[in-house]
Amino acid sequence: MDLSEDDLHLIQRVAQNDQQAFLALYDRYAGRVHALTLRILNDPMMAEEATQDTFMKLWSRARLYLVERGSFVVWLLTIARRTALDRLRMEGRRPLLSDSTDPEGIWPVLADSSRNEDEARWRSLYFMLHDMPGEQRRVIELAYYQGLSQSEIAQELGWPLGTVKTRMRAALEHLRREWLKDECAG
Amino acid sequence: MDETHRIFQETISAYALGALDADESSALKIHLQTCEACRAELAGYQRVGMGLLSALPPQAPGPQVRRALQKRLKGSRPSFQLSFGQALLSGALALMLVLNVISIRQVDSLKKQQAELNRELYSGQTAIAMLAYPDTQSIPFYQEGISGSLLVDRQRNLVAVFAWHLPPVPADKTYQMWLIDSQGDRTSGGFLVPEMNRPFETAVISLSLPLTGFTGFGITLEPFGGSPKPTGPRILLVDL
Ligand SMILES: [Zn+2]
């Protein structure tokens, strides 16, 4: 999941205002960034704007990344999430409740384009989330993809705060146990 | 204590997802500073959080997004902002290029000045980024007419130096920065190059050694080119 040498090289060039390197990173990661902004904003036009803004931030902050390092994908997607959530708040939109898309319908199409085992790891997390009981999945999605706090979720769903807390904890414990178990197994 | 720990432990997963309400979140932050078990648990949940960022199937945006970015890039170079003074200096360099009949030698020296300018901009940017970082410690100093601050980031082993009103350096001398360990041994932190017509100097020291081993910071006046250990008069000494 860490930064490949290749990415690092590209980012160093972006930090020196190399537009070709920037576009190479765009071609590599635009799909991931856009999937996230689309999931958060649920509006194609706003999602594309947020994707564009995210990459402009990559352009202007590449130097900061080089100071901090860490996983590049995580860094970029964290910016994308923040950018999209800010937009969501700005629009004052009500959060999207749940993703009704059938996961099986999406992934197989993309399987050919998967470039490394990370893809398979992320894919397994996606399925784990989908296989969860609906009320657990919903709290995770509202927190992570809509940026709501536990008390905001309680208000949104009309559930007692204690219930939200219990379900969120159970859901995350489950994901952590199952997903990191996979990781240890290789 | 165990009971408190247990109560906090229950909130870690939500914290990792950024879903804790503000009051709970700040209480947990304080507990995390002293509880290793909770920090370890947090690391696991943060991995899940990172996974959730990437877990969605990729979906390419329309081609117009790439085109729009290309367009925006054309108008945005360079990617950092020049301060007014730096912009003036750049402008002056450009003007010299136009007005002079330029020998190869002059071009070389202009290139060096430009490289120096870029290095400075980078220092300035890193320092500003450090200021914004919650873990950065700021150590102000005021000694013999020289004032300023050190910004210290022990996690990333970075020190940014801002020093105001350093006396001008003779042409055959240079300011050298030192980090001092608990035994009193000095490690060079590079040079601080005073710029004409500017009241303050700034530099960033990025160490390959852990910063925690050092207890002091100093500046001495050394022969041009620097020294392996301090030899000249001390200009500044600050406890870290
Ligand atoms: Zn604890």
Short mmCIF file of C-alpha atoms and ligand atoms in Angstrom, two decimals:
data_model
loop_
_atom_site.label_atom_id
_atom_site.label_comp_id
_atom_site.label_asym_id
_atom_site.label_seq_id
_atom_site.Cartn_x
_atom_site.Cartn_y
_atom_site.Cartn_z
CA MET A 1 0.00 0.00 0.00
CA ASP A 2 3.03 2.23 0.32
CA LEU A 3 4.31 4.65 -2.19
CA SER A 4 5.99 3.10 -5.19
CA GLU A 5 9.31 4.57 -6.26
CA ASP A 6 7.63 5.60 -9.42
CA ASP A 7 5.02 7.71 -7.61
CA LEU A 8 7.66 9.34 -5.45
CA HIS A 9 9.62 10.30 -8.52
CA LEU A 10 6.52 11.81 -10.11
CA ILE A 11 5.66 13.80 -6.99
CA GLN A 12 9.16 15.20 -6.77
CA ARG A 13 8.73 16.42 -10.30
CA VAL A 14 5.31 17.88 -9.51
CA ALA A 15 6.94 19.77 -6.62
CA GLN A 16 9.13 21.37 -9.27
CA ASN A 17 6.10 22.36 -11.31
CA ASP A 18 6.39 19.57 -13.88
CA GLN A 19 3.00 19.41 -15.59
CA GLN A 20 3.68 16.12 -17.39
CA ALA A 21 4.40 14.41 -14.07
CA PHE A 22 1.22 15.94 -12.66
CA LEU A 23 -0.87 14.58 -15.53
CA ALA A 24 0.72 11.16 -15.12
CA LEU A 25 -0.42 11.11 -11.49
CA TYR A 26 -3.82 12.33 -12.57
CA ASP A 27 -4.18 9.50 -15.06
CA ARG A 28 -3.15 7.04 -12.41
CA TYR A 29 -5.38 8.21 -9.55
CA ALA A 30 -8.26 10.25 -10.98
CA GLY A 31 -10.53 7.17 -10.93
CA ARG A 32 -10.00 6.65 -7.19
CA VAL A 33 -10.40 10.30 -6.32
CA HIS A 34 -13.51 10.63 -8.43
CA ALA A 35 -15.10 7.47 -7.00
CA LEU A 36 -14.71 8.95 -3.53
CA THR A 37 -16.00 12.44 -4.35
CA LEU A 38 -18.92 10.90 -6.22
CA ARG A 39 -19.75 8.63 -3.29
CA ILE A 40 -19.73 11.61 -0.93
CA LEU A 41 -21.49 14.18 -3.11
CA ASN A 42 -23.76 11.88 -5.14
CA ASP A 43 -23.89 14.45 -7.91
CA PRO A 44 -21.80 13.98 -11.07
CA MET A 45 -21.10 17.64 -11.67
CA MET A 46 -20.14 18.51 -8.12
CA ALA A 47 -18.05 15.35 -7.89
CA GLU A 48 -16.07 16.32 -10.96
CA GLU A 49 -15.51 19.79 -9.54
CA ALA A 50 -14.30 18.30 -6.27
CA THR A 51 -12.01 15.96 -8.22
CA GLN A 52 -10.57 18.92 -10.04
CA ASP A 53 -10.08 20.86 -6.80
CA THR A 54 -8.38 17.86 -5.19
CA PHE A 55 -5.83 17.67 -7.99
CA MET A 56 -5.23 21.42 -7.86
CA LYS A 57 -4.40 20.92 -4.18
CA LEU A 58 -2.01 18.13 -5.16
CA TRP A 59 -0.37 20.59 -7.54
CA SER A 60 0.11 23.26 -4.92
CA ARG A 61 0.90 21.01 -1.95
CA ALA A 62 3.26 18.44 -3.45
CA ARG A 63 6.12 20.04 -1.55
CA LEU A 64 4.31 19.59 1.73
CA TYR A 65 3.76 15.95 0.92
CA LEU A 66 7.48 15.49 0.40
CA VAL A 67 8.07 16.81 3.91
CA GLU A 68 5.59 14.40 5.44
CA ARG A 69 5.76 11.31 3.22
CA GLY A 70 3.60 8.34 4.18
CA SER A 71 1.31 6.63 1.69
CA PHE A 72 0.64 8.86 -1.28
CA VAL A 73 -2.75 7.34 -2.14
CA VAL A 74 -3.96 7.82 1.41
CA TRP A 75 -2.70 11.41 1.43
CA LEU A 76 -4.42 12.21 -1.86
CA LEU A 77 -7.68 10.50 -0.92
CA THR A 78 -7.70 12.24 2.46
CA ILE A 79 -7.56 15.55 0.61
CA ALA A 80 -10.33 14.36 -1.70
CA ARG A 81 -12.56 13.35 1.21
CA ARG A 82 -12.02 16.66 2.99
CA THR A 83 -12.66 18.64 -0.20
CA ALA A 84 -15.88 16.78 -0.95
CA LEU A 85 -17.14 16.95 2.65
CA ASP A 86 -16.48 20.71 2.72
CA ARG A 87 -18.51 21.05 -0.43
CA LEU A 88 -21.30 18.97 1.05
CA ARG A 89 -21.44 21.18 4.13
CA MET A 90 -21.34 24.28 1.97
CA GLU A 91 -24.30 23.08 -0.06
CA GLY A 92 -26.11 22.24 3.18
CA ARG A 93 -27.28 19.03 1.59
CA ARG A 94 -28.87 16.25 3.53
CA PRO A 95 -26.68 13.20 3.65
CA LEU A 96 -27.17 10.30 1.34
CA LEU A 97 -28.46 7.36 3.30
CA SER A 98 -27.10 4.27 1.67
CA ASP A 99 -25.50 3.00 -1.45
CA SER A 100 -27.91 0.67 -3.16
CA THR A 101 -25.47 -0.32 -5.90
CA ASP A 102 -24.84 -4.02 -6.16
CA PRO A 103 -21.12 -4.45 -5.53
CA GLU A 104 -20.88 -7.56 -7.70
CA GLY A 105 -22.10 -5.49 -10.59
CA ILE A 106 -19.21 -3.06 -10.43
CA TRP A 107 -16.05 -4.85 -9.45
CA PRO A 108 -15.84 -7.65 -12.03
CA VAL A 109 -15.82 -5.09 -14.82
CA LEU A 110 -12.83 -3.44 -13.25
CA ALA A 111 -10.95 -6.57 -12.31
CA ASP A 112 -8.93 -6.53 -15.54
CA SER A 113 -7.59 -3.10 -14.83
CA SER A 114 -6.41 -3.93 -11.32
CA ARG A 115 -2.70 -3.41 -11.21
CA ASN A 116 -1.63 -4.89 -7.95
CA GLU A 117 -2.71 -6.79 -4.92
CA ASP A 118 -3.80 -3.59 -3.14
CA GLU A 119 -6.77 -3.59 -5.45
CA ALA A 120 -7.77 -7.01 -4.17
CA ARG A 121 -7.34 -5.88 -0.56
CA TRP A 122 -9.52 -2.81 -1.03
CA ARG A 123 -12.02 -4.83 -2.91
CA SER A 124 -12.34 -7.25 -0.02
CA LEU A 125 -13.03 -4.34 2.35
CA TYR A 126 -15.69 -3.06 -0.02
CA PHE A 127 -17.41 -6.44 0.03
CA MET A 128 -17.10 -6.71 3.80
CA LEU A 129 -18.84 -3.37 4.16
CA HIS A 130 -21.56 -4.48 1.80
CA ASP A 131 -22.09 -7.77 3.58
CA MET A 132 -22.70 -6.07 6.90
CA PRO A 133 -26.13 -5.76 8.47
CA GLY A 134 -27.72 -2.66 6.95
CA GLU A 135 -28.00 -0.69 10.19
CA GLN A 136 -24.28 -1.15 10.89
CA ARG A 137 -23.25 -0.26 7.37
CA ARG A 138 -25.37 2.86 7.47
CA VAL A 139 -23.61 4.36 10.50
CA ILE A 140 -20.20 3.73 8.94
CA GLU A 141 -21.24 5.33 5.67
CA LEU A 142 -22.79 8.36 7.33
CA ALA A 143 -19.71 8.89 9.43
CA TYR A 144 -17.08 8.32 6.83
CA TYR A 145 -18.61 9.27 3.53
CA GLN A 146 -20.90 12.01 4.85
CA GLY A 147 -18.75 13.36 7.66
CA LEU A 148 -21.42 13.17 10.36
CA SER A 149 -20.65 12.84 14.05
CA GLN A 150 -22.38 10.23 16.19
CA SER A 151 -24.93 12.67 17.55
CA GLU A 152 -25.65 13.98 14.04
CA ILE A 153 -26.19 10.40 12.89
CA ALA A 154 -28.55 9.79 15.79
CA GLN A 155 -30.54 12.84 14.76
CA GLU A 156 -30.48 11.89 11.09
CA LEU A 157 -31.72 8.36 11.64
CA GLY A 158 -33.90 9.08 14.66
CA TRP A 159 -32.05 6.48 16.72
CA PRO A 160 -30.97 6.89 20.34
CA LEU A 161 -27.34 8.07 20.58
CA GLY A 162 -26.42 4.92 22.55
CA THR A 163 -27.65 2.75 19.70
CA VAL A 164 -25.58 4.65 17.17
CA LYS A 165 -22.49 4.25 19.33
CA THR A 166 -23.02 0.53 19.86
CA ARG A 167 -23.63 -0.15 16.18
CA MET A 168 -20.69 1.90 15.02
CA ARG A 169 -18.39 0.18 17.46
CA ALA A 170 -19.61 -3.27 16.49
CA ALA A 171 -19.26 -2.50 12.80
CA LEU A 172 -15.75 -1.15 13.08
CA GLU A 173 -14.62 -3.94 15.36
CA HIS A 174 -15.88 -6.40 12.82
CA LEU A 175 -14.11 -4.67 9.91
CA ARG A 176 -10.90 -4.35 11.82
CA ARG A 177 -10.91 -7.98 12.92
CA GLU A 178 -11.81 -9.43 9.55
CA TRP A 179 -9.88 -7.12 7.29
CA LEU A 180 -6.67 -6.98 9.26
CA LYS A 181 -6.85 -10.76 9.69
CA ASP A 182 -6.69 -11.00 5.89
CA GLU A 183 -3.74 -8.71 5.94
CA CYS A 184 -1.79 -10.85 8.38
CA ALA A 185 -2.56 -13.95 6.34
CA GLY A 186 -0.89 -12.16 3.44
CA MET B 1 -7.74 3.90 35.97
CA ASP B 2 -8.72 0.61 34.29
CA GLU B 3 -12.32 1.71 34.28
CA THR B 4 -11.41 5.05 32.71
CA HIS B 5 -9.30 3.26 30.17
CA ARG B 6 -12.18 0.95 29.30
CA ILE B 7 -14.54 3.89 28.76
CA PHE B 8 -12.06 5.62 26.47
CA GLN B 9 -11.27 2.40 24.65
CA GLU B 10 -14.88 2.16 23.56
CA THR B 11 -14.67 5.50 21.77
CA ILE B 12 -11.47 4.81 19.80
CA SER B 13 -13.09 3.28 16.74
CA ALA B 14 -15.44 6.22 16.25
CA TYR B 15 -12.55 8.60 16.80
CA ALA B 16 -10.54 6.94 14.05
CA LEU B 17 -13.44 7.54 11.69
CA GLY B 18 -13.69 11.19 12.76
CA ALA B 19 -17.19 10.58 14.11
CA LEU B 20 -16.77 11.37 17.81
CA ASP B 21 -18.49 14.50 19.01
CA ALA B 22 -16.11 17.32 19.88
CA ASP B 23 -16.13 17.00 23.69
CA GLU B 24 -15.52 13.24 23.65
CA SER B 25 -12.88 13.67 21.02
CA SER B 26 -10.81 16.16 23.01
CA ALA B 27 -11.06 14.03 26.16
CA LEU B 28 -9.83 10.97 24.26
CA LYS B 29 -6.94 12.93 22.77
CA ILE B 30 -5.67 13.66 26.27
CA HIS B 31 -6.02 10.03 27.31
CA LEU B 32 -4.18 8.87 24.18
CA GLN B 33 -1.12 10.86 25.20
CA THR B 34 -0.61 8.62 28.21
CA CYS B 35 -2.11 5.28 27.13
CA GLU B 36 -0.04 3.10 24.86
CA ALA B 37 -2.69 0.37 24.62
CA CYS B 38 -5.23 2.85 23.27
CA ARG B 39 -2.72 4.27 20.79
CA ALA B 40 -2.02 0.78 19.46
CA GLU B 41 -5.72 0.12 19.09
CA LEU B 42 -6.20 3.43 17.33
CA ALA B 43 -3.53 2.50 14.77
CA GLY B 44 -5.55 -0.58 13.78
CA TYR B 45 -8.74 1.42 13.29
CA GLN B 46 -6.89 4.07 11.35
CA ARG B 47 -5.82 1.38 8.91
CA VAL B 48 -9.48 0.49 8.42
CA GLY B 49 -10.19 4.19 7.84
CA MET B 50 -7.46 4.38 5.23
CA GLY B 51 -8.84 1.22 3.63
CA LEU B 52 -12.32 2.75 3.45
CA LEU B 53 -10.86 5.69 1.50
CA SER B 54 -9.63 3.33 -1.16
CA ALA B 55 -12.36 0.69 -0.99
CA LEU B 56 -14.61 2.19 -3.63
CA PRO B 57 -14.39 0.86 -7.18
CA PRO B 58 -12.54 3.45 -9.32
CA GLN B 59 -14.72 5.59 -11.55
CA ALA B 60 -13.06 7.76 -14.14
CA PRO B 61 -14.28 11.37 -14.35
CA GLY B 62 -15.16 12.83 -17.74
CA PRO B 63 -12.32 13.93 -20.05
CA GLN B 64 -13.25 17.59 -19.52
CA VAL B 65 -11.86 17.42 -15.97
CA ARG B 66 -8.37 16.67 -17.30
CA ARG B 67 -8.68 19.42 -19.88
CA ALA B 68 -9.83 21.93 -17.27
CA LEU B 69 -6.88 21.04 -15.06
CA GLN B 70 -4.44 21.56 -17.90
CA LYS B 71 -5.97 24.94 -18.48
CA ARG B 72 -5.79 25.92 -14.81
CA LEU B 73 -2.17 24.78 -14.60
CA LYS B 74 -1.13 27.04 -17.43
CA GLY B 75 -2.23 30.07 -15.46
CA SER B 76 -0.87 28.96 -12.08
CA ARG B 77 2.88 28.55 -12.44
CA PRO B 78 4.79 28.64 -10.19
CA SER B 79 2.81 26.68 -7.62
CA PHE B 80 3.86 28.88 -4.71
CA GLN B 81 3.25 32.53 -4.03
CA LEU B 82 6.12 34.97 -4.20
CA SER B 83 6.18 37.53 -1.43
CA PHE B 84 6.29 41.12 -2.55
CA GLY B 85 10.02 41.42 -1.89
CA GLN B 86 10.80 38.18 -3.63
CA ALA B 87 8.68 39.16 -6.59
CA LEU B 88 10.61 42.44 -6.77
CA LEU B 89 13.89 40.56 -6.71
CA SER B 90 12.72 38.17 -9.44
CA GLY B 91 11.59 41.15 -11.47
CA ALA B 92 14.94 42.82 -10.98
CA LEU B 93 16.71 39.68 -12.18
CA ALA B 94 14.54 39.59 -15.26
CA LEU B 95 15.23 43.26 -15.94
CA MET B 96 18.97 42.73 -15.68
CA LEU B 97 18.65 39.97 -18.24
CA VAL B 98 16.97 42.31 -20.66
CA LEU B 99 19.12 45.38 -20.11
CA ASN B 100 22.56 43.88 -20.05
CA VAL B 101 24.64 42.42 -22.78
CA ILE B 102 25.15 39.23 -20.93
CA SER B 103 28.27 37.17 -20.84
CA ILE B 104 28.05 33.46 -20.06
CA ARG B 105 29.54 34.27 -16.70
CA GLN B 106 26.77 36.64 -15.81
CA VAL B 107 24.13 34.15 -16.84
CA ASP B 108 25.75 31.59 -14.56
CA SER B 109 25.66 33.91 -11.62
CA LEU B 110 22.05 34.80 -12.31
CA LYS B 111 21.19 31.12 -12.39
CA LYS B 112 22.86 30.69 -9.03
CA GLN B 113 20.88 33.58 -7.62
CA GLN B 114 17.70 32.06 -8.96
CA ALA B 115 18.58 28.69 -7.41
CA GLU B 116 19.27 30.45 -4.14
CA LEU B 117 15.92 32.19 -4.40
CA ASN B 118 14.20 28.86 -4.95
CA ARG B 119 15.98 27.33 -1.97
CA GLU B 120 14.79 30.21 0.15
CA LEU B 121 11.23 29.92 -1.04
CA TYR B 122 11.34 26.25 -0.13
CA SER B 123 12.64 27.06 3.36
CA GLY B 124 9.93 29.66 3.78
CA GLN B 125 7.22 27.26 2.67
CA THR B 126 8.40 24.47 4.93
CA ALA B 127 8.54 26.86 7.86
CA ILE B 128 5.00 28.06 7.19
CA ALA B 129 3.81 24.48 6.88
CA MET B 130 5.47 23.69 10.21
CA LEU B 131 3.76 26.64 11.86
CA ALA B 132 0.45 25.17 10.87
CA TYR B 133 1.33 21.75 12.26
CA PRO B 134 -0.11 20.93 15.69
CA ASP B 135 3.03 19.08 16.86
CA THR B 136 5.40 21.93 16.13
CA GLN B 137 6.97 23.58 19.15
CA SER B 138 7.89 27.25 18.89
CA ILE B 139 10.90 28.49 20.90
CA PRO B 140 11.29 32.28 20.88
CA PHE B 141 14.71 33.83 21.62
CA TYR B 142 16.13 37.30 22.20
CA GLN B 143 19.87 37.65 22.68
CA GLU B 144 22.18 40.60 22.17
CA GLY B 145 19.96 42.36 19.70
CA ILE B 146 19.13 39.20 17.73
CA SER B 147 15.58 37.98 18.07
CA GLY B 148 13.56 35.28 16.43
CA SER B 149 12.09 31.80 16.86
CA LEU B 150 12.96 28.19 16.35
CA LEU B 151 10.14 25.97 15.14
CA VAL B 152 10.88 22.42 16.22
CA ASP B 153 9.15 19.33 14.91
CA ARG B 154 10.55 16.36 16.81
CA GLN B 155 8.47 13.82 14.91
CA ARG B 156 9.89 14.76 11.56
CA ASN B 157 13.27 15.92 12.86
CA LEU B 158 12.91 19.38 11.37
CA VAL B 159 14.01 22.72 12.76
CA ALA B 160 13.04 25.99 11.09
CA VAL B 161 15.02 29.06 12.12
CA PHE B 162 13.84 32.66 11.92
CA ALA B 163 16.41 35.21 13.06
CA TRP B 164 15.93 38.97 12.89
CA HIS B 165 18.69 41.60 12.77
CA LEU B 166 21.75 39.39 12.39
CA PRO B 167 24.81 41.63 11.91
CA PRO B 168 26.20 41.64 8.35
CA VAL B 169 28.88 39.02 7.64
CA PRO B 170 32.33 39.88 6.24
CA ALA B 171 32.90 38.41 2.76
CA ASP B 172 35.32 35.74 4.03
CA LYS B 173 32.99 34.54 6.80
CA THR B 174 29.70 32.72 7.10
CA TYR B 175 27.05 31.98 9.77
CA GLN B 176 26.98 28.30 10.63
CA MET B 177 24.21 26.61 12.63
CA TRP B 178 24.84 23.83 15.15
CA LEU B 179 22.79 21.32 17.05
CA ILE B 180 24.22 20.48 20.44
CA ASP B 181 23.71 17.12 22.15
CA SER B 182 23.65 16.43 25.90
CA GLN B 183 27.42 15.73 25.89
CA GLY B 184 28.00 19.16 24.37
CA ASP B 185 29.00 17.75 20.96
CA ARG B 186 28.08 19.91 17.97
CA THR B 187 26.58 18.69 14.71
CA SER B 188 26.52 21.13 11.81
CA GLY B 189 23.05 22.25 10.74
CA GLY B 190 24.26 24.08 7.64
CA PHE B 191 24.58 27.77 6.91
CA LEU B 192 22.46 30.82 7.39
CA VAL B 193 23.09 33.15 4.47
CA PRO B 194 22.14 36.77 5.14
CA GLU B 195 20.37 38.38 2.25
CA MET B 196 20.91 42.05 1.46
CA ASN B 197 18.08 44.45 2.21
CA ARG B 198 16.18 42.03 4.37
CA PRO B 199 15.87 42.30 8.13
CA PHE B 200 15.47 38.58 8.85
CA GLU B 201 16.96 35.24 7.82
CA THR B 202 15.31 31.88 7.62
CA ALA B 203 16.58 28.35 7.13
CA VAL B 204 15.27 24.82 7.57
CA ILE B 205 17.40 22.06 9.06
CA SER B 206 16.26 18.56 8.17
CA LEU B 207 18.11 15.98 10.26
CA SER B 208 18.75 12.34 9.53
CA LEU B 209 19.35 11.84 13.28
CA PRO B 210 16.49 11.91 15.80
CA LEU B 211 16.11 15.44 17.07
CA THR B 212 15.36 14.17 20.58
CA GLY B 213 19.10 13.60 21.14
CA PHE B 214 19.82 17.35 20.93
CA THR B 215 19.42 19.83 23.76
CA GLY B 216 20.62 23.07 22.21
CA PHE B 217 20.90 25.14 19.06
CA GLY B 218 23.64 27.63 18.26
CA ILE B 219 25.01 29.92 15.57
CA THR B 220 28.69 30.82 15.21
CA LEU B 221 30.65 32.94 12.77
CA GLU B 222 32.97 30.65 10.77
CA PRO B 223 35.44 31.02 7.90
CA PHE B 224 33.72 30.96 4.51
CA GLY B 225 32.91 27.37 3.53
CA GLY B 226 32.18 26.36 7.12
CA SER B 227 33.96 24.30 9.77
CA PRO B 228 33.55 20.67 10.93
CA LYS B 229 33.30 21.96 14.54
CA PRO B 230 32.64 25.50 15.77
CA THR B 231 35.78 27.67 15.88
CA GLY B 232 34.52 31.24 15.66
CA PRO B 233 32.64 33.58 18.02
CA ARG B 234 29.22 32.50 19.21
CA ILE B 235 26.33 34.56 17.87
CA LEU B 236 23.43 32.71 19.45
CA LEU B 237 22.75 29.84 21.87
CA VAL B 238 19.22 28.53 22.51
CA ASP B 239 18.05 25.63 24.70
CA LEU B 240 15.80 23.23 22.87
ZN ZN C 1 -6.41 3.62 27.29
#
